[in-house]
Amino acid sequence: EWSPYTDNGGTTLAIAGPDYAIVAADTRLSNGYSISCRDVTKLAQLTQHCVIGTAGMQADRAVFHKLLRTRVDYFKYKYGKTITPTALAQMIANILYGHRFFPYYCFNVVGGLDAQGHGVVFSYDAVGSYQALPYATTGSGAQLLEPLLDSHIAQRNRTQKNPPMSKDEAIAFVKNAMASV
C-alpha cells in the first residue's frame, strides 16, 4: 500500500534546567531495518538561545527546518528583535496546525533559554499540539528514553530525591542516554 510518508527514524531528547537547556539527537537516517546514512543532523539552531530537534521523515524535517529559519529571520526583520522561546513555540504550533490536513511527518522538541536565563522545553505532535515540559523525547527511541528521564530528571519512584542536575551532569546524562538507545 502506497503512502506519502516514510519514517526515517531518529530520536530526539531535550532537558530544561535552572540555567540551561540541552537538545540532542542521533545522526542515523534509516528506512525500515536499513541504515541509509550515519551522519544526518536532526537539529537546527533557530536563534542564539533556541534549538529544535526533529524525528520522523527526513524530507519533511528538512523543509520544516528551512521554513522555520525563514520565519525566524522574518520575525527579526519585522520586529527588530530576536523571537523568544515562548513565541517561537507558539509559531511552530501555528505552522504545524496550518498543515494539519496533510501534516509534516515530523515530531519536534524545542529547547532554549527564556528571558530570565531559565531552560525551557516544548514537545509537539505532528499537528501542532504542544506542551511545556521539564524534559521531552520523540522518535523511535522515545519509549526507551522516557523511563530514564522519569527516573533521573523527574525522580519518580524514588524514596530519596537528589538535587537537580548541574549542567555538566545533565550533559553527561544525555550523552549516556543517547548512547544507550
Tab-separated table of N, CA and C in Angstrom:
chain	number	residue	atom	x	y	z
A	1	GLU	N	0.839	-1.177	0.000
A	1	GLU	CA	0.000	0.000	0.000
A	1	GLU	C	0.886	1.242	0.000
A	2	TRP	N	0.629	2.165	-0.911
A	2	TRP	CA	1.420	3.375	-1.045
A	2	TRP	C	1.046	4.390	0.030
A	3	SER	N	2.047	5.109	0.509
A	3	SER	CA	1.832	6.177	1.470
A	3	SER	C	2.779	7.326	1.130
A	4	PRO	N	2.343	8.566	1.284
A	4	PRO	CA	3.243	9.689	1.010
A	4	PRO	C	4.284	9.885	2.108
A	5	TYR	N	4.169	9.134	3.180
A	5	TYR	CA	5.066	9.302	4.314
A	5	TYR	C	5.963	8.084	4.481
A	6	THR	N	7.141	8.328	5.013
A	6	THR	CA	8.023	7.261	5.459
A	6	THR	C	8.658	7.729	6.761
A	7	ASP	N	8.879	6.805	7.655
A	7	ASP	CA	9.502	7.148	8.928
A	7	ASP	C	10.985	6.822	8.818
A	8	ASN	N	11.807	7.862	8.796
A	8	ASN	CA	13.252	7.672	8.717
A	8	ASN	C	13.886	7.542	10.090
A	9	GLY	N	13.060	7.273	11.092
A	9	GLY	CA	13.576	7.027	12.432
A	9	GLY	C	14.164	8.266	13.062
A	10	GLY	N	14.970	8.017	14.048
A	10	GLY	CA	15.609	9.104	14.766
A	10	GLY	C	15.034	9.264	16.150
A	11	THR	N	15.860	9.800	17.018
A	11	THR	CA	15.472	10.034	18.399
A	11	THR	C	15.956	11.407	18.811
A	12	THR	N	15.103	12.174	19.441
A	12	THR	CA	15.477	13.481	19.965
A	12	THR	C	15.205	13.512	21.467
A	13	LEU	N	15.933	14.372	22.133
A	13	LEU	CA	15.843	14.481	23.585
A	13	LEU	C	16.116	15.926	23.974
A	14	ALA	N	15.336	16.464	24.888
A	14	ALA	CA	15.559	17.824	25.396
A	14	ALA	C	15.334	17.840	26.901
A	15	ILE	N	16.197	18.562	27.597
A	15	ILE	CA	16.109	18.709	29.048
A	15	ILE	C	16.253	20.188	29.392
A	16	ALA	N	15.370	20.687	30.252
A	16	ALA	CA	15.446	22.064	30.741
A	16	ALA	C	15.957	22.050	32.167
A	17	GLY	N	16.950	22.870	32.433
A	17	GLY	CA	17.491	23.003	33.778
A	17	GLY	C	17.310	24.424	34.276
A	18	PRO	N	17.783	24.694	35.482
A	18	PRO	CA	17.597	26.039	36.038
A	18	PRO	C	18.306	27.129	35.225
A	19	ASP	N	19.425	26.791	34.600
A	19	ASP	CA	20.160	27.783	33.804
A	19	ASP	C	20.678	27.205	32.489
A	20	TYR	N	20.046	26.156	32.006
A	20	TYR	CA	20.471	25.530	30.758
A	20	TYR	C	19.300	24.807	30.099
A	21	ALA	N	19.458	24.555	28.821
A	21	ALA	CA	18.566	23.676	28.060
A	21	ALA	C	19.464	22.873	27.139
A	22	ILE	N	19.245	21.579	27.101
A	22	ILE	CA	20.037	20.684	26.263
A	22	ILE	C	19.097	20.016	25.270
A	23	VAL	N	19.462	20.062	23.998
A	23	VAL	CA	18.716	19.373	22.949
A	23	VAL	C	19.715	18.474	22.231
A	24	ALA	N	19.371	17.193	22.100
A	24	ALA	CA	20.261	16.229	21.458
A	24	ALA	C	19.460	15.336	20.522
A	25	ALA	N	20.147	14.758	19.551
A	25	ALA	CA	19.506	13.829	18.620
A	25	ALA	C	20.552	12.883	18.068
A	26	ASP	N	20.099	11.721	17.620
A	26	ASP	CA	21.020	10.803	16.964
A	26	ASP	C	21.286	11.297	15.548
A	27	THR	N	22.179	10.612	14.822
A	27	THR	CA	22.536	11.038	13.470
A	27	THR	C	22.238	9.966	12.425
A	28	ARG	N	21.513	8.922	12.809
A	28	ARG	CA	21.194	7.854	11.851
A	28	ARG	C	19.970	8.198	11.027
A	29	LEU	N	20.051	7.905	9.731
A	29	LEU	CA	18.910	8.022	8.832
A	29	LEU	C	18.594	6.614	8.366
A	30	SER	N	17.424	6.119	8.736
A	30	SER	CA	17.087	4.736	8.414
A	30	SER	C	15.826	4.666	7.582
A	31	ASN	N	15.652	3.506	6.972
A	31	ASN	CA	14.440	3.210	6.219
A	31	ASN	C	14.144	1.743	6.493
A	32	GLY	N	13.174	1.496	7.337
A	32	GLY	CA	12.920	0.122	7.763
A	32	GLY	C	14.068	-0.357	8.634
A	33	TYR	N	14.657	-1.486	8.243
A	33	TYR	CA	15.780	-2.033	9.005
A	33	TYR	C	17.125	-1.648	8.412
A	34	SER	N	17.139	-0.805	7.392
A	34	SER	CA	18.379	-0.379	6.750
A	34	SER	C	18.782	1.004	7.235
A	35	ILE	N	20.067	1.173	7.495
A	35	ILE	CA	20.596	2.483	7.846
A	35	ILE	C	21.161	3.086	6.568
A	36	SER	N	20.529	4.153	6.088
A	36	SER	CA	20.940	4.797	4.840
A	36	SER	C	22.159	5.680	5.024
A	37	CYS	N	22.249	6.326	6.174
A	37	CYS	CA	23.358	7.242	6.438
A	37	CYS	C	23.547	7.338	7.953
A	38	ARG	N	24.774	7.544	8.374
A	38	ARG	CA	25.065	7.664	9.803
A	38	ARG	C	25.473	9.078	10.205
A	39	ASP	N	25.313	10.040	9.293
A	39	ASP	CA	25.772	11.400	9.568
A	39	ASP	C	24.745	12.433	9.102
A	40	VAL	N	23.535	12.350	9.622
A	40	VAL	CA	22.467	13.283	9.266
A	40	VAL	C	22.009	13.983	10.547
A	41	THR	N	22.046	15.308	10.530
A	41	THR	CA	21.627	16.037	11.724
A	41	THR	C	20.106	16.166	11.757
A	42	LYS	N	19.585	16.096	12.946
A	42	LYS	CA	18.151	16.300	13.176
A	42	LYS	C	17.919	17.556	14.000
A	43	LEU	N	18.984	18.331	14.187
A	43	LEU	CA	18.927	19.547	14.996
A	43	LEU	C	19.098	20.778	14.117
A	44	ALA	N	18.469	21.868	14.527
A	44	ALA	CA	18.659	23.155	13.856
A	44	ALA	C	18.657	24.248	14.910
A	45	GLN	N	19.687	25.084	14.903
A	45	GLN	CA	19.718	26.225	15.812
A	45	GLN	C	18.925	27.343	15.161
A	46	LEU	N	17.834	27.732	15.795
A	46	LEU	CA	16.937	28.733	15.226
A	46	LEU	C	17.275	30.142	15.687
A	47	THR	N	17.722	30.283	16.924
A	47	THR	CA	18.181	31.564	17.448
A	47	THR	C	19.422	31.287	18.288
A	48	GLN	N	19.971	32.346	18.862
A	48	GLN	CA	21.147	32.170	19.709
A	48	GLN	C	20.826	31.302	20.933
A	49	HIS	N	19.547	31.283	21.339
A	49	HIS	CA	19.158	30.567	22.544
A	49	HIS	C	18.119	29.476	22.312
A	50	CYS	N	17.831	29.090	21.079
A	50	CYS	CA	16.804	28.087	20.791
A	50	CYS	C	17.271	27.087	19.746
A	51	VAL	N	17.033	25.808	20.039
A	51	VAL	CA	17.364	24.717	19.125
A	51	VAL	C	16.142	23.814	19.003
A	52	ILE	N	15.896	23.327	17.784
A	52	ILE	CA	14.819	22.373	17.551
A	52	ILE	C	15.445	21.037	17.159
A	53	GLY	N	14.863	19.971	17.682
A	53	GLY	CA	15.233	18.610	17.298
A	53	GLY	C	14.013	17.933	16.714
A	54	THR	N	14.194	17.263	15.568
A	54	THR	CA	13.069	16.690	14.845
A	54	THR	C	13.344	15.245	14.464
A	55	ALA	N	12.414	14.363	14.811
A	55	ALA	CA	12.469	12.967	14.383
A	55	ALA	C	11.335	12.745	13.398
A	56	GLY	N	11.461	11.711	12.587
A	56	GLY	CA	10.403	11.396	11.626
A	56	GLY	C	10.936	11.353	10.217
A	57	MET	N	10.176	11.900	9.292
A	57	MET	CA	10.523	11.850	7.874
A	57	MET	C	11.577	12.901	7.534
A	58	GLN	N	12.676	12.482	6.937
A	58	GLN	CA	13.801	13.361	6.641
A	58	GLN	C	13.412	14.505	5.705
A	59	ALA	N	12.656	14.230	4.665
A	59	ALA	CA	12.281	15.273	3.708
A	59	ALA	C	11.433	16.347	4.386
A	60	ASP	N	10.457	15.936	5.177
A	60	ASP	CA	9.620	16.900	5.887
A	60	ASP	C	10.439	17.676	6.914
A	61	ARG	N	11.378	17.015	7.574
A	61	ARG	CA	12.241	17.688	8.546
A	61	ARG	C	13.054	18.781	7.867
A	62	ALA	N	13.648	18.483	6.731
A	62	ALA	CA	14.471	19.468	6.026
A	62	ALA	C	13.637	20.679	5.595
A	63	VAL	N	12.467	20.433	5.034
A	63	VAL	CA	11.595	21.527	4.597
A	63	VAL	C	11.114	22.328	5.803
A	64	PHE	N	10.740	21.645	6.868
A	64	PHE	CA	10.231	22.316	8.064
A	64	PHE	C	11.308	23.189	8.696
A	65	HIS	N	12.529	22.683	8.825
A	65	HIS	CA	13.615	23.473	9.409
A	65	HIS	C	13.922	24.696	8.539
A	66	LYS	N	13.889	24.534	7.226
A	66	LYS	CA	14.128	25.670	6.326
A	66	LYS	C	13.040	26.736	6.504
A	67	LEU	N	11.787	26.288	6.594
A	67	LEU	CA	10.677	27.214	6.811
A	67	LEU	C	10.831	27.949	8.142
A	68	LEU	N	11.213	27.221	9.192
A	68	LEU	CA	11.375	27.864	10.500
A	68	LEU	C	12.492	28.902	10.483
A	69	ARG	N	13.607	28.582	9.840
A	69	ARG	CA	14.698	29.558	9.762
A	69	ARG	C	14.233	30.823	9.045
A	70	THR	N	13.454	30.652	7.981
A	70	THR	CA	12.923	31.795	7.236
A	70	THR	C	11.985	32.619	8.108
A	71	ARG	N	11.098	31.948	8.836
A	71	ARG	CA	10.146	32.657	9.702
A	71	ARG	C	10.855	33.389	10.844
A	72	VAL	N	11.889	32.766	11.414
A	72	VAL	CA	12.648	33.403	12.496
A	72	VAL	C	13.375	34.635	11.960
A	73	ASP	N	13.973	34.541	10.776
A	73	ASP	CA	14.640	35.689	10.164
A	73	ASP	C	13.636	36.805	9.865
A	74	TYR	N	12.459	36.431	9.368
A	74	TYR	CA	11.427	37.422	9.063
A	74	TYR	C	10.958	38.126	10.343
A	75	PHE	N	10.804	37.369	11.426
A	75	PHE	CA	10.408	37.956	12.703
A	75	PHE	C	11.433	39.004	13.126
A	76	LYS	N	12.711	38.665	13.011
A	76	LYS	CA	13.767	39.606	13.413
A	76	LYS	C	13.743	40.848	12.521
A	77	TYR	N	13.517	40.661	11.228
A	77	TYR	CA	13.435	41.788	10.298
A	77	TYR	C	12.225	42.670	10.615
A	78	LYS	N	11.078	42.056	10.830
A	78	LYS	CA	9.833	42.804	11.030
A	78	LYS	C	9.786	43.537	12.368
A	79	TYR	N	10.235	42.864	13.448
A	79	TYR	CA	10.100	43.441	14.793
A	79	TYR	C	11.406	43.994	15.362
A	80	GLY	N	12.517	43.752	14.682
A	80	GLY	CA	13.784	44.293	15.140
A	80	GLY	C	14.355	43.634	16.372
A	81	LYS	N	13.886	42.439	16.698
A	81	LYS	CA	14.415	41.714	17.856
A	81	LYS	C	14.309	40.210	17.605
A	82	THR	N	15.028	39.456	18.385
A	82	THR	CA	15.016	38.004	18.256
A	82	THR	C	13.774	37.437	18.929
A	83	ILE	N	13.179	36.450	18.316
A	83	ILE	CA	11.978	35.828	18.856
A	83	ILE	C	12.309	35.087	20.155
A	84	THR	N	11.420	35.161	21.126
A	84	THR	CA	11.621	34.465	22.402
A	84	THR	C	11.249	32.993	22.239
A	85	PRO	N	11.752	32.140	23.120
A	85	PRO	CA	11.391	30.719	23.022
A	85	PRO	C	9.888	30.461	23.112
A	86	THR	N	9.182	31.195	23.947
A	86	THR	CA	7.741	31.001	24.087
A	86	THR	C	7.008	31.416	22.819
A	87	ALA	N	7.402	32.546	22.224
A	87	ALA	CA	6.788	32.985	20.972
A	87	ALA	C	7.135	32.015	19.842
A	88	LEU	N	8.355	31.517	19.831
A	88	LEU	CA	8.764	30.531	18.830
A	88	LEU	C	7.941	29.260	18.980
A	89	ALA	N	7.702	28.837	20.217
A	89	ALA	CA	6.893	27.640	20.463
A	89	ALA	C	5.501	27.797	19.875
A	90	GLN	N	4.902	28.963	20.068
A	90	GLN	CA	3.573	29.208	19.516
A	90	GLN	C	3.608	29.291	17.992
A	91	MET	N	4.648	29.904	17.436
A	91	MET	CA	4.773	29.985	15.981
A	91	MET	C	4.866	28.593	15.363
A	92	ILE	N	5.659	27.725	15.971
A	92	ILE	CA	5.791	26.354	15.469
A	92	ILE	C	4.444	25.639	15.532
A	93	ALA	N	3.721	25.812	16.629
A	93	ALA	CA	2.400	25.189	16.759
A	93	ALA	C	1.457	25.690	15.669
A	94	ASN	N	1.487	26.973	15.380
A	94	ASN	CA	0.625	27.532	14.341
A	94	ASN	C	0.970	26.975	12.967
A	95	ILE	N	2.257	26.850	12.666
A	95	ILE	CA	2.682	26.302	11.373
A	95	ILE	C	2.228	24.853	11.244
A	96	LEU	N	2.472	24.065	12.274
A	96	LEU	CA	2.082	22.653	12.225
A	96	LEU	C	0.562	22.506	12.118
A	97	TYR	N	-0.160	23.303	12.869
A	97	TYR	CA	-1.620	23.229	12.820
A	97	TYR	C	-2.151	23.646	11.452
A	98	GLY	N	-1.498	24.593	10.821
A	98	GLY	CA	-1.894	25.033	9.494
A	98	GLY	C	-1.748	23.956	8.432
A	99	HIS	N	-0.930	22.954	8.723
A	99	HIS	CA	-0.741	21.822	7.804
A	99	HIS	C	-1.408	20.556	8.338
A	100	ARG	N	-2.411	20.688	9.162
A	100	ARG	CA	-2.986	19.524	9.834
A	100	ARG	C	-3.656	18.537	8.889
A	101	PHE	N	-4.109	18.975	7.717
A	101	PHE	CA	-4.787	18.048	6.812
A	101	PHE	C	-3.810	17.248	5.949
A	102	PHE	N	-2.600	17.732	5.814
A	102	PHE	CA	-1.510	16.986	5.163
A	102	PHE	C	-0.247	17.355	5.930
A	103	PRO	N	-0.119	16.820	7.162
A	103	PRO	CA	0.887	17.323	8.105
A	103	PRO	C	2.318	16.972	7.712
A	104	TYR	N	3.228	17.794	8.259
A	104	TYR	CA	4.635	17.428	8.213
A	104	TYR	C	4.759	16.177	9.072
A	105	TYR	N	5.385	15.130	8.536
A	105	TYR	CA	5.540	13.894	9.297
A	105	TYR	C	6.824	14.007	10.115
A	106	CYS	N	6.774	14.904	11.094
A	106	CYS	CA	7.927	15.104	11.956
A	106	CYS	C	7.430	15.444	13.361
A	107	PHE	N	8.225	15.030	14.322
A	107	PHE	CA	7.864	15.159	15.726
A	107	PHE	C	8.986	15.926	16.409
A	108	ASN	N	8.654	17.044	17.012
A	108	ASN	CA	9.642	18.035	17.407
A	108	ASN	C	9.758	18.227	18.911
A	109	VAL	N	10.962	18.578	19.317
A	109	VAL	CA	11.229	19.112	20.650
A	109	VAL	C	12.011	20.404	20.456
A	110	VAL	N	11.692	21.403	21.249
A	110	VAL	CA	12.388	22.683	21.183
A	110	VAL	C	12.927	22.977	22.573
A	111	GLY	N	14.179	23.382	22.631
A	111	GLY	CA	14.783	23.771	23.895
A	111	GLY	C	15.447	25.120	23.760
A	112	GLY	N	15.416	25.884	24.838
A	112	GLY	CA	16.052	27.189	24.805
A	112	GLY	C	16.087	27.833	26.178
A	113	LEU	N	16.571	29.058	26.191
A	113	LEU	CA	16.640	29.831	27.425
A	113	LEU	C	15.673	30.995	27.323
A	114	ASP	N	14.860	31.182	28.363
A	114	ASP	CA	13.914	32.296	28.356
A	114	ASP	C	14.628	33.601	28.728
A	115	ALA	N	13.875	34.681	28.853
A	115	ALA	CA	14.458	35.993	29.118
A	115	ALA	C	15.198	36.052	30.457
A	116	GLN	N	14.797	35.214	31.414
A	116	GLN	CA	15.469	35.174	32.727
A	116	GLN	C	16.651	34.205	32.734
A	117	GLY	N	16.908	33.523	31.628
A	117	GLY	CA	18.019	32.581	31.554
A	117	GLY	C	17.683	31.181	32.040
A	118	HIS	N	16.397	30.891	32.248
A	118	HIS	CA	15.961	29.568	32.683
A	118	HIS	C	15.706	28.693	31.457
A	119	GLY	N	16.010	27.412	31.577
A	119	GLY	CA	15.769	26.496	30.481
A	119	GLY	C	14.291	26.207	30.291
A	120	VAL	N	13.878	26.118	29.025
A	120	VAL	CA	12.505	25.755	28.678
A	120	VAL	C	12.555	24.692	27.588
A	121	VAL	N	11.588	23.769	27.641
A	121	VAL	CA	11.473	22.709	26.639
A	121	VAL	C	10.012	22.604	26.229
A	122	PHE	N	9.782	22.442	24.929
A	122	PHE	CA	8.445	22.246	24.382
A	122	PHE	C	8.457	20.985	23.530
A	123	SER	N	7.398	20.204	23.641
A	123	SER	CA	7.258	18.978	22.857
A	123	SER	C	5.999	19.085	22.004
A	124	TYR	N	6.073	18.578	20.760
A	124	TYR	CA	4.988	18.722	19.787
A	124	TYR	C	4.574	17.381	19.215
A	125	ASP	N	3.314	17.308	18.789
A	125	ASP	CA	2.906	16.213	17.920
A	125	ASP	C	2.906	16.756	16.485
A	126	ALA	N	2.512	15.939	15.525
A	126	ALA	CA	2.618	16.325	14.121
A	126	ALA	C	1.653	17.431	13.707
A	127	VAL	N	0.582	17.650	14.472
A	127	VAL	CA	-0.400	18.660	14.073
A	127	VAL	C	-0.399	19.893	14.975
A	128	GLY	N	0.673	20.103	15.717
A	128	GLY	CA	0.852	21.361	16.421
A	128	GLY	C	0.454	21.422	17.868
A	129	SER	N	-0.088	20.354	18.415
A	129	SER	CA	-0.392	20.360	19.833
A	129	SER	C	0.940	20.324	20.587
A	130	TYR	N	1.126	21.239	21.536
A	130	TYR	CA	2.410	21.285	22.234
A	130	TYR	C	2.225	21.525	23.715
A	131	GLN	N	3.313	21.274	24.428
A	131	GLN	CA	3.280	21.371	25.880
A	131	GLN	C	4.666	21.753	26.374
A	132	ALA	N	4.728	22.636	27.349
A	132	ALA	CA	5.987	22.960	28.017
A	132	ALA	C	6.250	21.896	29.075
A	133	LEU	N	7.442	21.330	29.056
A	133	LEU	CA	7.795	20.226	29.949
A	133	LEU	C	9.211	20.425	30.494
A	134	PRO	N	9.550	19.750	31.591
A	134	PRO	CA	10.937	19.812	32.064
A	134	PRO	C	11.880	18.973	31.198
A	135	TYR	N	11.332	18.004	30.477
A	135	TYR	CA	12.117	17.182	29.560
A	135	TYR	C	11.161	16.576	28.542
A	136	ALA	N	11.701	16.200	27.386
A	136	ALA	CA	10.868	15.600	26.347
A	136	ALA	C	11.736	14.748	25.438
A	137	THR	N	11.118	13.761	24.835
A	137	THR	CA	11.796	12.924	23.855
A	137	THR	C	10.796	12.523	22.788
A	138	THR	N	11.262	12.423	21.549
A	138	THR	CA	10.425	11.996	20.443
A	138	THR	C	11.202	11.020	19.588
A	139	GLY	N	10.474	10.316	18.747
A	139	GLY	CA	11.119	9.437	17.781
A	139	GLY	C	11.119	7.985	18.190
A	140	SER	N	11.903	7.219	17.442
A	140	SER	CA	11.887	5.764	17.591
A	140	SER	C	12.476	5.286	18.914
A	141	GLY	N	13.317	6.073	19.553
A	141	GLY	CA	13.905	5.673	20.826
A	141	GLY	C	13.220	6.275	22.034
A	142	ALA	N	12.127	6.988	21.822
A	142	ALA	CA	11.458	7.678	22.929
A	142	ALA	C	10.961	6.713	23.997
A	143	GLN	N	10.476	5.544	23.567
A	143	GLN	CA	9.958	4.575	24.541
A	143	GLN	C	11.065	4.049	25.451
A	144	LEU	N	12.297	4.067	24.969
A	144	LEU	CA	13.424	3.632	25.799
A	144	LEU	C	13.939	4.765	26.691
A	145	LEU	N	13.882	5.981	26.196
A	145	LEU	CA	14.412	7.111	26.959
A	145	LEU	C	13.469	7.616	28.043
A	146	GLU	N	12.182	7.525	27.808
A	146	GLU	CA	11.204	8.099	28.754
A	146	GLU	C	11.377	7.548	30.180
A	147	PRO	N	11.541	6.241	30.386
A	147	PRO	CA	11.746	5.766	31.762
A	147	PRO	C	13.034	6.293	32.400
A	148	LEU	N	14.085	6.460	31.592
A	148	LEU	CA	15.327	7.035	32.128
A	148	LEU	C	15.108	8.474	32.579
A	149	LEU	N	14.407	9.230	31.769
A	149	LEU	CA	14.121	10.626	32.118
A	149	LEU	C	13.213	10.715	33.339
A	150	ASP	N	12.210	9.843	33.385
A	150	ASP	CA	11.320	9.825	34.558
A	150	ASP	C	12.102	9.548	35.837
A	151	SER	N	13.046	8.639	35.763
A	151	SER	CA	13.812	8.250	36.939
A	151	SER	C	14.867	9.282	37.324
A	152	HIS	N	15.620	9.783	36.342
A	152	HIS	CA	16.757	10.642	36.658
A	152	HIS	C	16.434	12.139	36.691
A	153	ILE	N	15.479	12.579	35.892
A	153	ILE	CA	15.154	14.005	35.877
A	153	ILE	C	13.970	14.289	36.805
A	154	ALA	N	12.841	13.603	36.597
A	154	ALA	CA	11.661	13.812	37.449
A	154	ALA	C	11.796	13.093	38.783
A	155	GLN	N	12.691	12.113	38.853
A	155	GLN	CA	12.960	11.322	40.061
A	155	GLN	C	11.699	10.643	40.584
A	156	ARG	N	10.935	10.115	39.645
A	156	ARG	CA	9.746	9.348	40.027
A	156	ARG	C	10.183	7.998	40.591
A	157	ASN	N	9.377	7.454	41.448
A	157	ASN	CA	9.627	6.146	42.067
A	157	ASN	C	10.917	6.118	42.872
A	158	ARG	N	11.301	7.247	43.423
A	158	ARG	CA	12.487	7.305	44.280
A	158	ARG	C	12.056	7.716	45.678
A	159	THR	N	12.601	7.059	46.662
A	159	THR	CA	12.263	7.420	48.034
A	159	THR	C	13.102	8.597	48.515
A	160	GLN	N	14.325	8.711	48.000
A	160	GLN	CA	15.186	9.821	48.375
A	160	GLN	C	15.522	10.624	47.121
A	161	LYS	N	15.155	11.909	47.144
A	161	LYS	CA	15.367	12.778	45.988
A	161	LYS	C	16.785	13.328	45.991
A	162	ASN	N	17.374	13.387	44.797
A	162	ASN	CA	18.678	14.001	44.621
A	162	ASN	C	18.495	15.457	44.228
A	163	PRO	N	19.511	16.293	44.444
A	163	PRO	CA	19.395	17.678	43.972
A	163	PRO	C	19.334	17.709	42.446
A	164	PRO	N	18.784	18.774	41.866
A	164	PRO	CA	18.730	18.862	40.405
A	164	PRO	C	20.128	18.743	39.793
A	165	MET	N	20.176	18.195	38.596
A	165	MET	CA	21.460	18.010	37.917
A	165	MET	C	22.071	19.351	37.537
A	166	SER	N	23.391	19.424	37.665
A	166	SER	CA	24.095	20.591	37.142
A	166	SER	C	24.157	20.456	35.620
A	167	LYS	N	24.586	21.503	34.969
A	167	LYS	CA	24.693	21.489	33.511
A	167	LYS	C	25.641	20.371	33.053
A	168	ASP	N	26.791	20.240	33.687
A	168	ASP	CA	27.756	19.206	33.299
A	168	ASP	C	27.211	17.801	33.548
A	169	GLU	N	26.516	17.609	34.670
A	169	GLU	CA	25.905	16.305	34.950
A	169	GLU	C	24.826	15.988	33.918
A	170	ALA	N	24.047	16.993	33.530
A	170	ALA	CA	22.989	16.783	32.535
A	170	ALA	C	23.585	16.438	31.169
A	171	ILE	N	24.676	17.095	30.794
A	171	ILE	CA	25.326	16.784	29.519
A	171	ILE	C	25.824	15.340	29.524
A	172	ALA	N	26.461	14.931	30.604
A	172	ALA	CA	26.942	13.546	30.712
A	172	ALA	C	25.773	12.558	30.670
A	173	PHE	N	24.677	12.899	31.347
A	173	PHE	CA	23.491	12.030	31.329
A	173	PHE	C	22.942	11.903	29.929
A	174	VAL	N	22.825	13.009	29.207
A	174	VAL	CA	22.280	12.988	27.842
A	174	VAL	C	23.175	12.150	26.935
A	175	LYS	N	24.470	12.305	27.044
A	175	LYS	CA	25.396	11.501	26.224
A	175	LYS	C	25.202	10.014	26.494
A	176	ASN	N	25.122	9.642	27.760
A	176	ASN	CA	24.924	8.232	28.114
A	176	ASN	C	23.560	7.733	27.666
A	177	ALA	N	22.536	8.536	27.844
A	177	ALA	CA	21.178	8.122	27.446
A	177	ALA	C	21.086	7.917	25.937
A	178	MET	N	21.638	8.844	25.168
A	178	MET	CA	21.579	8.725	23.704
A	178	MET	C	22.423	7.543	23.224
A	179	ALA	N	23.526	7.274	23.897
A	179	ALA	CA	24.365	6.123	23.510
A	179	ALA	C	23.673	4.800	23.816
A	180	SER	N	22.745	4.801	24.773
A	180	SER	CA	22.066	3.555	25.159
A	180	SER	C	20.895	3.204	24.259
A	181	VAL	N	20.477	4.138	23.407
A	181	VAL	CA	19.319	3.883	22.549
A	181	VAL	C	19.752	3.245	21.249
